[in-house]
Short mmCIF file of C-alpha atoms and ligand atoms in Angstrom, two decimals:
data_model
loop_
_atom_site.label_atom_id
_atom_site.label_comp_id
_atom_site.label_asym_id
_atom_site.label_seq_id
_atom_site.Cartn_x
_atom_site.Cartn_y
_atom_site.Cartn_z
CA UNK J 1 -31.15 158.27 -39.55
CA UNK J 2 -28.34 157.91 -41.73
CA UNK J 3 -24.91 157.64 -40.35
CA UNK J 4 -21.64 158.78 -41.80
CA UNK J 5 -18.28 157.07 -40.58
CA UNK J 6 -14.83 158.18 -40.03
CA UNK J 7 -11.92 156.00 -39.70
CA UNK J 8 -9.71 155.81 -36.58
CA UNK J 9 -5.83 155.43 -36.53
CA UNK J 10 -6.58 151.43 -36.49
CA UNK J 11 -8.71 151.79 -39.51
CA UNK J 12 -11.84 151.12 -37.79
CA UNK J 13 -15.23 152.96 -38.51
CA UNK J 14 -16.34 155.34 -35.91
CA UNK J 15 -19.74 156.95 -36.20
CA UNK J 16 -19.55 160.62 -36.82
CA UNK J 17 -21.89 163.06 -35.27
CA UNK J 18 -22.26 163.86 -31.10
CA UNK J 19 -26.13 163.10 -30.91
CA UNK J 20 -27.02 160.02 -29.21
CA UNK J 21 -30.27 158.12 -29.07
CA UNK J 22 -31.80 158.40 -25.59
CA UNK J 23 -32.81 154.78 -25.31
CA UNK J 24 -34.44 152.80 -22.48
CA UNK J 25 -31.41 151.34 -20.53
CA UNK J 26 -32.82 147.56 -20.98
CA UNK J 27 -30.97 148.06 -24.46
CA UNK J 28 -28.00 147.02 -22.69
CA UNK J 29 -28.74 143.84 -21.29
CA UNK J 30 -28.50 143.19 -17.44
CA UNK J 31 -26.67 140.37 -16.14
CA UNK J 32 -27.14 138.95 -12.76
CA UNK J 33 -24.07 137.53 -11.14
CA UNK J 34 -25.63 136.06 -8.38
CA UNK J 35 -25.30 132.39 -9.51
CA UNK J 36 -21.83 132.63 -9.55
CA UNK J 37 -21.92 132.92 -5.61
CA UNK J 38 -23.67 129.66 -5.64
CA UNK J 39 -23.69 126.35 -6.46
CA UNK J 40 -26.46 125.67 -8.54
CA UNK J 41 -25.37 124.50 -11.90
CA UNK J 42 -28.34 125.06 -13.52
CA UNK J 43 -28.50 128.81 -12.51
CA UNK J 44 -24.95 129.01 -13.51
CA UNK J 45 -25.58 127.66 -17.04
CA UNK J 46 -28.45 129.90 -17.50
CA UNK J 47 -26.32 132.82 -16.67
CA UNK J 48 -23.35 132.15 -18.72
CA UNK J 49 -25.85 131.75 -21.61
CA UNK J 50 -27.05 135.07 -21.04
CA UNK J 51 -23.63 136.52 -20.71
CA UNK J 52 -22.57 134.66 -23.93
CA UNK J 53 -25.22 136.44 -25.91
CA UNK J 54 -24.36 139.65 -24.23
CA UNK J 55 -20.71 139.52 -24.83
CA UNK J 56 -21.27 138.38 -28.58
CA UNK J 57 -24.07 140.52 -29.39
CA UNK J 58 -23.34 143.88 -27.48
CA UNK J 59 -19.82 143.52 -25.86
CA UNK J 60 -21.30 145.49 -22.90
CA UNK J 61 -23.81 144.78 -20.05
CA UNK J 62 -24.85 145.78 -16.70
CA UNK J 63 -24.01 143.46 -13.66
CA UNK J 64 -26.26 143.38 -10.85
CA UNK J 65 -25.61 141.14 -7.51
CA UNK J 66 -21.95 141.65 -8.06
CA UNK J 67 -21.28 141.20 -4.10
CA UNK J 68 -19.32 144.60 -4.03
CA UNK J 69 -20.39 146.49 -0.64
CA UNK J 70 -21.92 149.84 -2.00
CA UNK J 71 -20.21 151.74 0.99
CA UNK J 72 -16.79 150.78 -0.48
CA UNK J 73 -18.16 152.26 -3.84
CA UNK J 74 -19.45 155.67 -2.17
CA UNK J 75 -16.14 155.86 -0.19
CA UNK J 76 -14.20 155.28 -3.35
CA UNK J 77 -16.15 158.23 -5.22
CA UNK J 78 -16.25 160.56 -2.00
CA UNK J 79 -12.39 160.27 -1.93
CA UNK J 80 -11.96 160.81 -5.39
CA UNK J 81 -14.43 163.79 -5.46
CA UNK J 82 -11.94 165.56 -2.50
CA UNK J 83 -8.92 164.58 -4.81
CA UNK J 84 -10.21 166.35 -7.78
CA UNK J 85 -11.00 169.33 -5.30
CA UNK J 86 -7.45 170.24 -4.38
CA UNK J 87 -5.45 172.87 -5.74
CA UNK J 88 -4.02 172.36 -9.07
CA UNK J 89 -0.47 172.47 -7.99
CA UNK J 90 -1.02 170.15 -5.39
CA UNK J 91 -2.34 167.53 -7.90
CA UNK J 92 0.40 168.14 -9.88
CA UNK J 93 2.80 167.02 -7.38
CA UNK J 94 2.03 163.64 -8.42
CA UNK J 95 1.66 164.26 -12.35
CA UNK J 96 1.79 161.00 -14.33
CA UNK J 97 5.26 161.80 -16.48
CA UNK J 98 7.21 162.60 -12.92
CA UNK J 99 7.30 158.54 -12.28
CA UNK J 100 7.51 155.67 -14.80
CA UNK J 101 4.74 154.17 -16.43
CA UNK J 102 0.86 154.82 -16.08
CA UNK J 103 0.28 155.76 -12.55
CA UNK J 104 -0.25 159.31 -11.14
CA UNK J 105 -2.55 162.42 -11.98
CA UNK J 106 -3.41 163.43 -15.55
CA UNK J 107 -4.29 166.97 -15.85
CA UNK J 108 -6.85 168.67 -18.13
CA UNK J 109 -5.37 170.56 -21.16
CA UNK J 110 -6.67 174.01 -20.17
CA UNK J 111 -4.93 174.07 -16.78
CA UNK J 112 -1.87 172.27 -17.89
CA UNK J 113 -1.47 174.41 -21.25
CA UNK J 114 0.01 171.14 -22.61
CA UNK J 115 -1.68 170.47 -26.07
CA UNK J 116 -1.25 166.75 -25.70
CA UNK J 117 -3.24 166.52 -22.34
CA UNK J 118 -6.96 165.76 -22.57
CA UNK J 119 -9.23 168.64 -23.13
CA UNK J 120 -12.21 167.64 -21.11
CA UNK J 121 -10.89 165.19 -18.62
CA UNK J 122 -8.60 165.08 -15.71
CA UNK J 123 -7.88 161.80 -13.79
CA UNK J 124 -6.07 159.59 -11.41
CA UNK J 125 -4.13 156.18 -12.52
CA UNK J 126 -3.08 153.35 -10.57
CA UNK J 127 -1.55 150.11 -11.04
CA UNK J 128 -1.60 146.88 -8.82
CA UNK J 129 0.00 147.86 -5.72
CA UNK J 130 3.06 145.48 -4.83
CA UNK J 131 5.74 145.87 -2.16
CA UNK J 132 8.43 148.13 -3.39
CA UNK J 133 10.78 145.15 -3.38
CA UNK J 134 8.75 143.03 -5.21
CA UNK J 135 11.01 141.83 -8.51
CA UNK J 136 8.33 142.97 -10.80
CA UNK J 137 8.52 146.55 -9.29
CA UNK J 138 12.59 146.13 -8.59
CA UNK J 139 13.10 145.14 -12.73
CA UNK J 140 10.75 148.20 -13.65
CA UNK J 141 8.41 145.65 -15.34
CA UNK J 142 6.01 147.33 -17.54
CA UNK J 143 2.25 147.62 -15.80
CA UNK J 144 3.81 147.03 -12.38
CA UNK J 145 5.50 150.42 -11.69
CA UNK J 146 4.81 151.80 -8.20
CA UNK J 147 1.68 154.03 -7.52
CA UNK J 148 2.23 157.59 -6.98
CA UNK J 149 -0.29 158.71 -3.99
CA UNK J 150 -1.14 161.96 -3.17
CA UNK J 151 -0.40 163.54 0.36
CA UNK J 152 -4.33 164.56 0.56
CA UNK J 153 -7.06 163.74 1.22
CA UNK J 154 -6.48 161.64 3.90
CA UNK J 155 -7.40 157.79 3.72
CA UNK J 156 -7.45 158.14 -0.29
CA UNK J 157 -4.77 155.74 -0.50
CA UNK J 158 -6.40 152.85 1.93
CA UNK J 159 -9.69 153.75 0.07
CA UNK J 160 -8.79 153.51 -3.41
CA UNK J 161 -6.57 150.35 -2.24
CA UNK J 162 -9.69 148.63 -0.84
CA UNK J 163 -11.98 149.32 -3.78
CA UNK J 164 -9.17 147.92 -6.08
CA UNK J 165 -9.17 144.86 -4.16
CA UNK J 166 -12.77 144.42 -4.40
CA UNK J 167 -12.36 144.84 -8.13
CA UNK J 168 -9.82 142.49 -8.47
CA UNK J 169 -11.99 139.92 -6.70
CA UNK J 170 -15.05 140.84 -8.54
CA UNK J 171 -12.93 140.37 -11.67
CA UNK J 172 -12.02 136.88 -10.97
CA UNK J 173 -15.38 136.04 -10.21
CA UNK J 174 -16.50 137.62 -13.51
CA UNK J 175 -13.97 135.76 -15.52
CA UNK J 176 -15.05 132.35 -14.12
CA UNK J 177 -18.55 133.78 -15.72
CA UNK J 178 -16.85 134.22 -19.03
CA UNK J 179 -15.12 130.77 -18.84
CA UNK J 180 -18.74 129.24 -18.50
CA UNK J 181 -19.88 131.28 -21.40
CA UNK J 182 -17.17 130.03 -23.56
CA UNK J 183 -17.98 126.28 -22.76
CA UNK J 184 -14.94 126.19 -20.59
CA UNK J 185 -14.55 124.95 -17.04
CA UNK J 186 -14.93 127.85 -14.53
CA UNK J 187 -11.57 127.77 -13.12
CA UNK J 188 -9.73 127.69 -16.81
CA UNK J 189 -8.42 131.29 -16.56
CA UNK J 190 -7.76 131.23 -12.95
CA UNK J 191 -4.08 129.94 -13.38
CA UNK J 192 -3.43 132.97 -16.02
CA UNK J 193 -4.44 135.69 -13.54
CA UNK J 194 -2.06 135.20 -10.42
CA UNK J 195 -0.33 138.25 -10.92
CA UNK J 196 -2.36 140.00 -13.37
CA UNK J 197 -2.14 143.36 -15.75
CA UNK J 198 -4.66 145.49 -13.54
CA UNK J 199 -4.86 149.23 -13.96
CA UNK J 200 -7.64 151.46 -12.58
CA UNK J 201 -8.51 155.15 -13.60
CA UNK J 202 -10.74 157.63 -11.96
CA UNK J 203 -11.90 160.02 -14.53
CA UNK J 204 -13.21 163.38 -13.94
CA UNK J 205 -14.97 165.31 -16.27
CA UNK J 206 -16.19 168.88 -16.38
CA UNK J 207 -19.79 169.88 -17.85
CA UNK J 208 -19.28 170.47 -21.53
CA UNK J 209 -21.90 173.26 -22.16
CA UNK J 210 -19.84 174.60 -25.26
CA UNK J 211 -20.40 172.91 -28.72
CA UNK J 212 -17.59 170.07 -29.18
CA UNK J 213 -15.43 171.34 -32.15
CA UNK J 214 -15.35 167.59 -33.50
CA UNK J 215 -16.31 164.30 -32.00
CA UNK J 216 -12.87 163.98 -30.37
CA UNK J 217 -13.27 167.37 -28.48
CA UNK J 218 -15.01 165.48 -25.66
CA UNK J 219 -14.75 164.06 -22.49
CA UNK J 220 -13.36 160.81 -23.65
CA UNK J 221 -13.02 160.33 -27.37
CA UNK J 222 -14.09 156.85 -29.42
CA UNK J 223 -12.34 154.18 -28.15
CA UNK J 224 -12.06 150.39 -27.24
CA UNK J 225 -10.19 149.38 -23.92
CA UNK J 226 -7.02 147.17 -24.11
CA UNK J 227 -7.30 144.56 -21.54
CA UNK J 228 -9.92 141.30 -20.87
CA UNK J 229 -12.79 143.70 -19.81
CA UNK J 230 -13.28 146.85 -17.76
CA UNK J 231 -15.41 147.10 -14.67
CA UNK J 232 -16.96 150.63 -14.64
CA UNK J 233 -18.65 152.61 -11.60
CA UNK J 234 -20.52 155.56 -12.98
CA UNK J 235 -21.39 158.28 -11.08
CA UNK J 236 -25.20 158.36 -9.70
CA UNK J 237 -27.75 160.03 -11.71
CA UNK J 238 -25.60 161.48 -14.52
CA UNK J 239 -25.55 159.95 -18.07
CA UNK J 240 -22.75 160.59 -20.37
CA UNK J 241 -21.34 157.48 -21.15
CA UNK J 242 -22.07 156.00 -25.27
CA UNK J 243 -21.69 152.69 -26.68
CA UNK J 244 -21.80 151.90 -30.42
CA UNK J 245 -24.90 149.59 -31.25
CA UNK J 246 -24.74 147.16 -34.07
CA UNK J 247 -26.13 149.81 -36.37
CA UNK J 248 -23.60 152.12 -35.88
CA UNK J 249 -25.66 154.41 -33.56
CA UNK J 250 -24.66 155.92 -30.04
CA UNK J 251 -26.83 154.70 -27.35
CA UNK J 252 -26.54 156.43 -23.97
CA UNK J 253 -25.86 153.96 -20.87
CA UNK J 254 -27.43 155.57 -17.67
CA UNK J 255 -26.18 154.58 -14.53
CA UNK J 256 -28.56 151.92 -12.97
CA UNK J 257 -28.30 152.08 -9.19
CA UNK J 258 -26.61 148.78 -7.59
CA UNK J 259 -24.72 147.75 -11.00
CA UNK J 260 -21.26 148.16 -12.74
CA UNK J 261 -21.21 148.51 -16.67
CA UNK J 262 -18.94 145.68 -17.91
CA UNK J 263 -17.09 146.04 -21.37
CA UNK J 264 -15.31 143.49 -23.09
CA UNK J 265 -12.25 144.94 -24.23
CA UNK J 266 -9.30 144.16 -27.13
CA UNK J 267 -7.66 141.10 -25.42
CA UNK J 268 -10.50 139.29 -24.71
CA UNK J 269 -11.72 139.74 -28.36
CA UNK J 270 -8.64 138.51 -29.77
CA UNK J 271 -8.29 135.73 -27.09
CA UNK J 272 -11.89 134.73 -28.52
CA UNK J 273 -10.60 135.24 -32.08
CA UNK J 274 -13.31 138.06 -32.35
CA UNK J 275 -16.33 136.03 -31.07
CA UNK J 276 -16.67 138.58 -27.95
CA UNK J 277 -16.83 142.27 -29.08
CA UNK J 278 -14.60 144.64 -27.90
CA UNK J 279 -17.30 147.66 -28.62
CA UNK J 280 -16.22 151.23 -29.13
CA UNK J 281 -17.58 153.78 -26.61
CA UNK J 282 -17.14 157.66 -25.58
CA UNK J 283 -17.96 160.01 -22.85
CA UNK J 284 -19.74 163.30 -23.71
CA UNK J 285 -20.64 165.03 -20.20
CA UNK J 286 -23.57 167.46 -21.57
CA UNK J 287 -25.00 167.77 -17.98
CA UNK J 288 -24.80 170.69 -15.60
CA UNK J 289 -22.57 168.86 -13.27
CA UNK J 290 -19.34 167.41 -13.30
CA UNK J 291 -19.09 163.76 -13.49
CA UNK J 292 -16.87 161.11 -12.33
CA UNK J 293 -16.32 157.47 -13.09
CA UNK J 294 -14.06 154.78 -11.91
CA UNK J 295 -12.80 152.19 -14.63
CA UNK J 296 -10.87 148.85 -13.64
CA UNK J 297 -9.26 147.65 -16.45
CA UNK J 298 -8.72 143.71 -15.73
CA UNK J 299 -6.06 141.83 -17.69
CA UNK J 300 -4.28 138.55 -17.52
CA UNK J 301 -0.67 137.83 -16.03
CA UNK J 302 1.63 139.38 -18.46
CA UNK J 303 3.57 136.36 -19.27
CA UNK J 304 1.13 134.27 -20.28
CA UNK J 305 1.01 133.31 -24.25
CA UNK J 306 -2.43 133.89 -25.64
CA UNK J 307 -3.57 132.02 -28.55
CA UNK J 308 -7.14 132.13 -29.98
CA UNK J 309 -9.29 129.59 -27.97
CA UNK J 310 -9.56 126.46 -29.65
CA UNK J 311 -13.48 126.38 -29.31
CA UNK J 312 -13.92 129.72 -30.67
CA UNK J 313 -11.97 129.19 -33.67
CA UNK J 314 -14.44 127.31 -36.21
CA UNK J 315 -13.93 124.02 -37.73
CA UNK J 316 -11.52 123.94 -40.59
CA UNK J 317 -10.80 127.40 -40.13
CA UNK J 318 -7.39 129.04 -38.88
CA UNK J 319 -7.00 130.98 -36.00
CA UNK J 320 -7.22 135.06 -36.89
CA UNK J 321 -4.24 135.51 -34.72
CA UNK J 322 -0.73 134.24 -34.04
CA UNK J 323 0.41 133.73 -30.34
CA UNK J 324 1.40 136.56 -28.44
CA UNK J 325 2.66 137.05 -25.05
CA UNK J 326 -0.08 139.01 -23.31
CA UNK J 327 2.32 141.83 -21.71
CA UNK J 328 3.78 142.39 -25.17
CA UNK J 329 -0.04 142.71 -26.62
CA UNK J 330 -1.15 145.04 -23.88
CA UNK J 331 2.07 147.07 -24.29
CA UNK J 332 1.37 147.39 -27.92
CA UNK J 333 -2.13 148.79 -27.82
CA UNK J 334 -1.20 151.34 -25.11
CA UNK J 335 1.73 152.44 -27.05
CA UNK J 336 -0.39 152.79 -30.13
CA UNK J 337 -2.75 155.30 -28.16
CA UNK J 338 -0.25 157.13 -26.35
CA UNK J 339 1.70 157.35 -29.63
CA UNK J 340 4.84 155.86 -28.03
CA UNK J 341 4.94 158.01 -25.03
CA UNK J 342 4.15 155.61 -22.32
CA UNK J 343 6.72 152.91 -24.02
CA UNK J 344 9.37 155.38 -24.42
CA UNK J 345 8.89 156.50 -20.80
CA UNK J 346 9.16 152.73 -19.71
CA UNK J 347 12.31 151.97 -21.77
O1 AKG F 1 -16.24 157.45 -17.82
C1 AKG F 1 -16.78 156.51 -18.41
O2 AKG F 1 -18.11 156.36 -18.36
C2 AKG F 1 -15.81 155.78 -19.19
C3 AKG F 1 -14.57 155.47 -19.07
C4 AKG F 1 -13.69 155.05 -20.25
O3 AKG F 1 -14.21 154.52 -21.03
C5 AKG F 1 -12.39 154.57 -19.98
O4 AKG F 1 -11.84 154.88 -18.90
O5 AKG F 1 -11.75 153.90 -20.75
FE1 FE2 F 2 -13.12 153.03 -21.86
#
């Protein structure tokens, strides 16, 4: 099928059209994380090799044997469903713009009447939860603003914090795998994630039964994520996520029980001198039911200076990017995406 492209605001090619090829899920590699919990160097090496290929060739993969207990995932979905089912006015009590930064509720355009809201998605955002007297919080450091918690449902905060904690541990483990995949010692990145930029968003998409007016008029338009990588939990039994493959075709990513979907994001792409791919993706919920997903965005400490990793730069070539403070890089990307709104709000 011939594919056309349009350019997004970063000048990147986005395949046009809304049809996605429904393919066997094996088109996205499945990585088994079990070796990372053991001490068999051979098994770790084999995993690192598979991970390396997945990150270079696809930028997306399923992760199994990740060690996160299923009840903790189920509880996070159940609490999220209860939250989104609350009356609109109650959710708006913690609307994102009421407090600085990322945390809070983002409504759907139809309800808010705000043309800048997302049309086909509402969400709940949170940062790493720190004590209110933490110097990062008191100095209003970007990405460390206090979270905004709803009054209901009971247990929402504890449930999401438990899930967030699991994601942070998994992210740390996974980063060890990425280090091995880059021919670095397993603990290479660990000193750089002591108080990392980590954000989480629960996405809620109504069914989209009508025709989209264009390819941005969907649950989540084509984009890449900003940080090092994303750990995505998809609601059971509902396929809506799509990923661009090397041929510029949109590939559906059905949920596989017992797995997360992991994708490389922009910070890691840059850090690896574009060796790893931050792959474009989008969400189109053509199902009869609404859909929830939980995206955990794992970055580094904000104050590390990030230069392309030396063994990702071919011999005799200059790195593609100058050094940059990680927090400034992510803030720049966020700012671009939200057309300056978030940065203004942080100022
Ligand atoms: O809902 C999904 O499957 C993906 C969400 C996503 O891409 C994001 O939140 O960045
Ligand atoms: Fe994303």
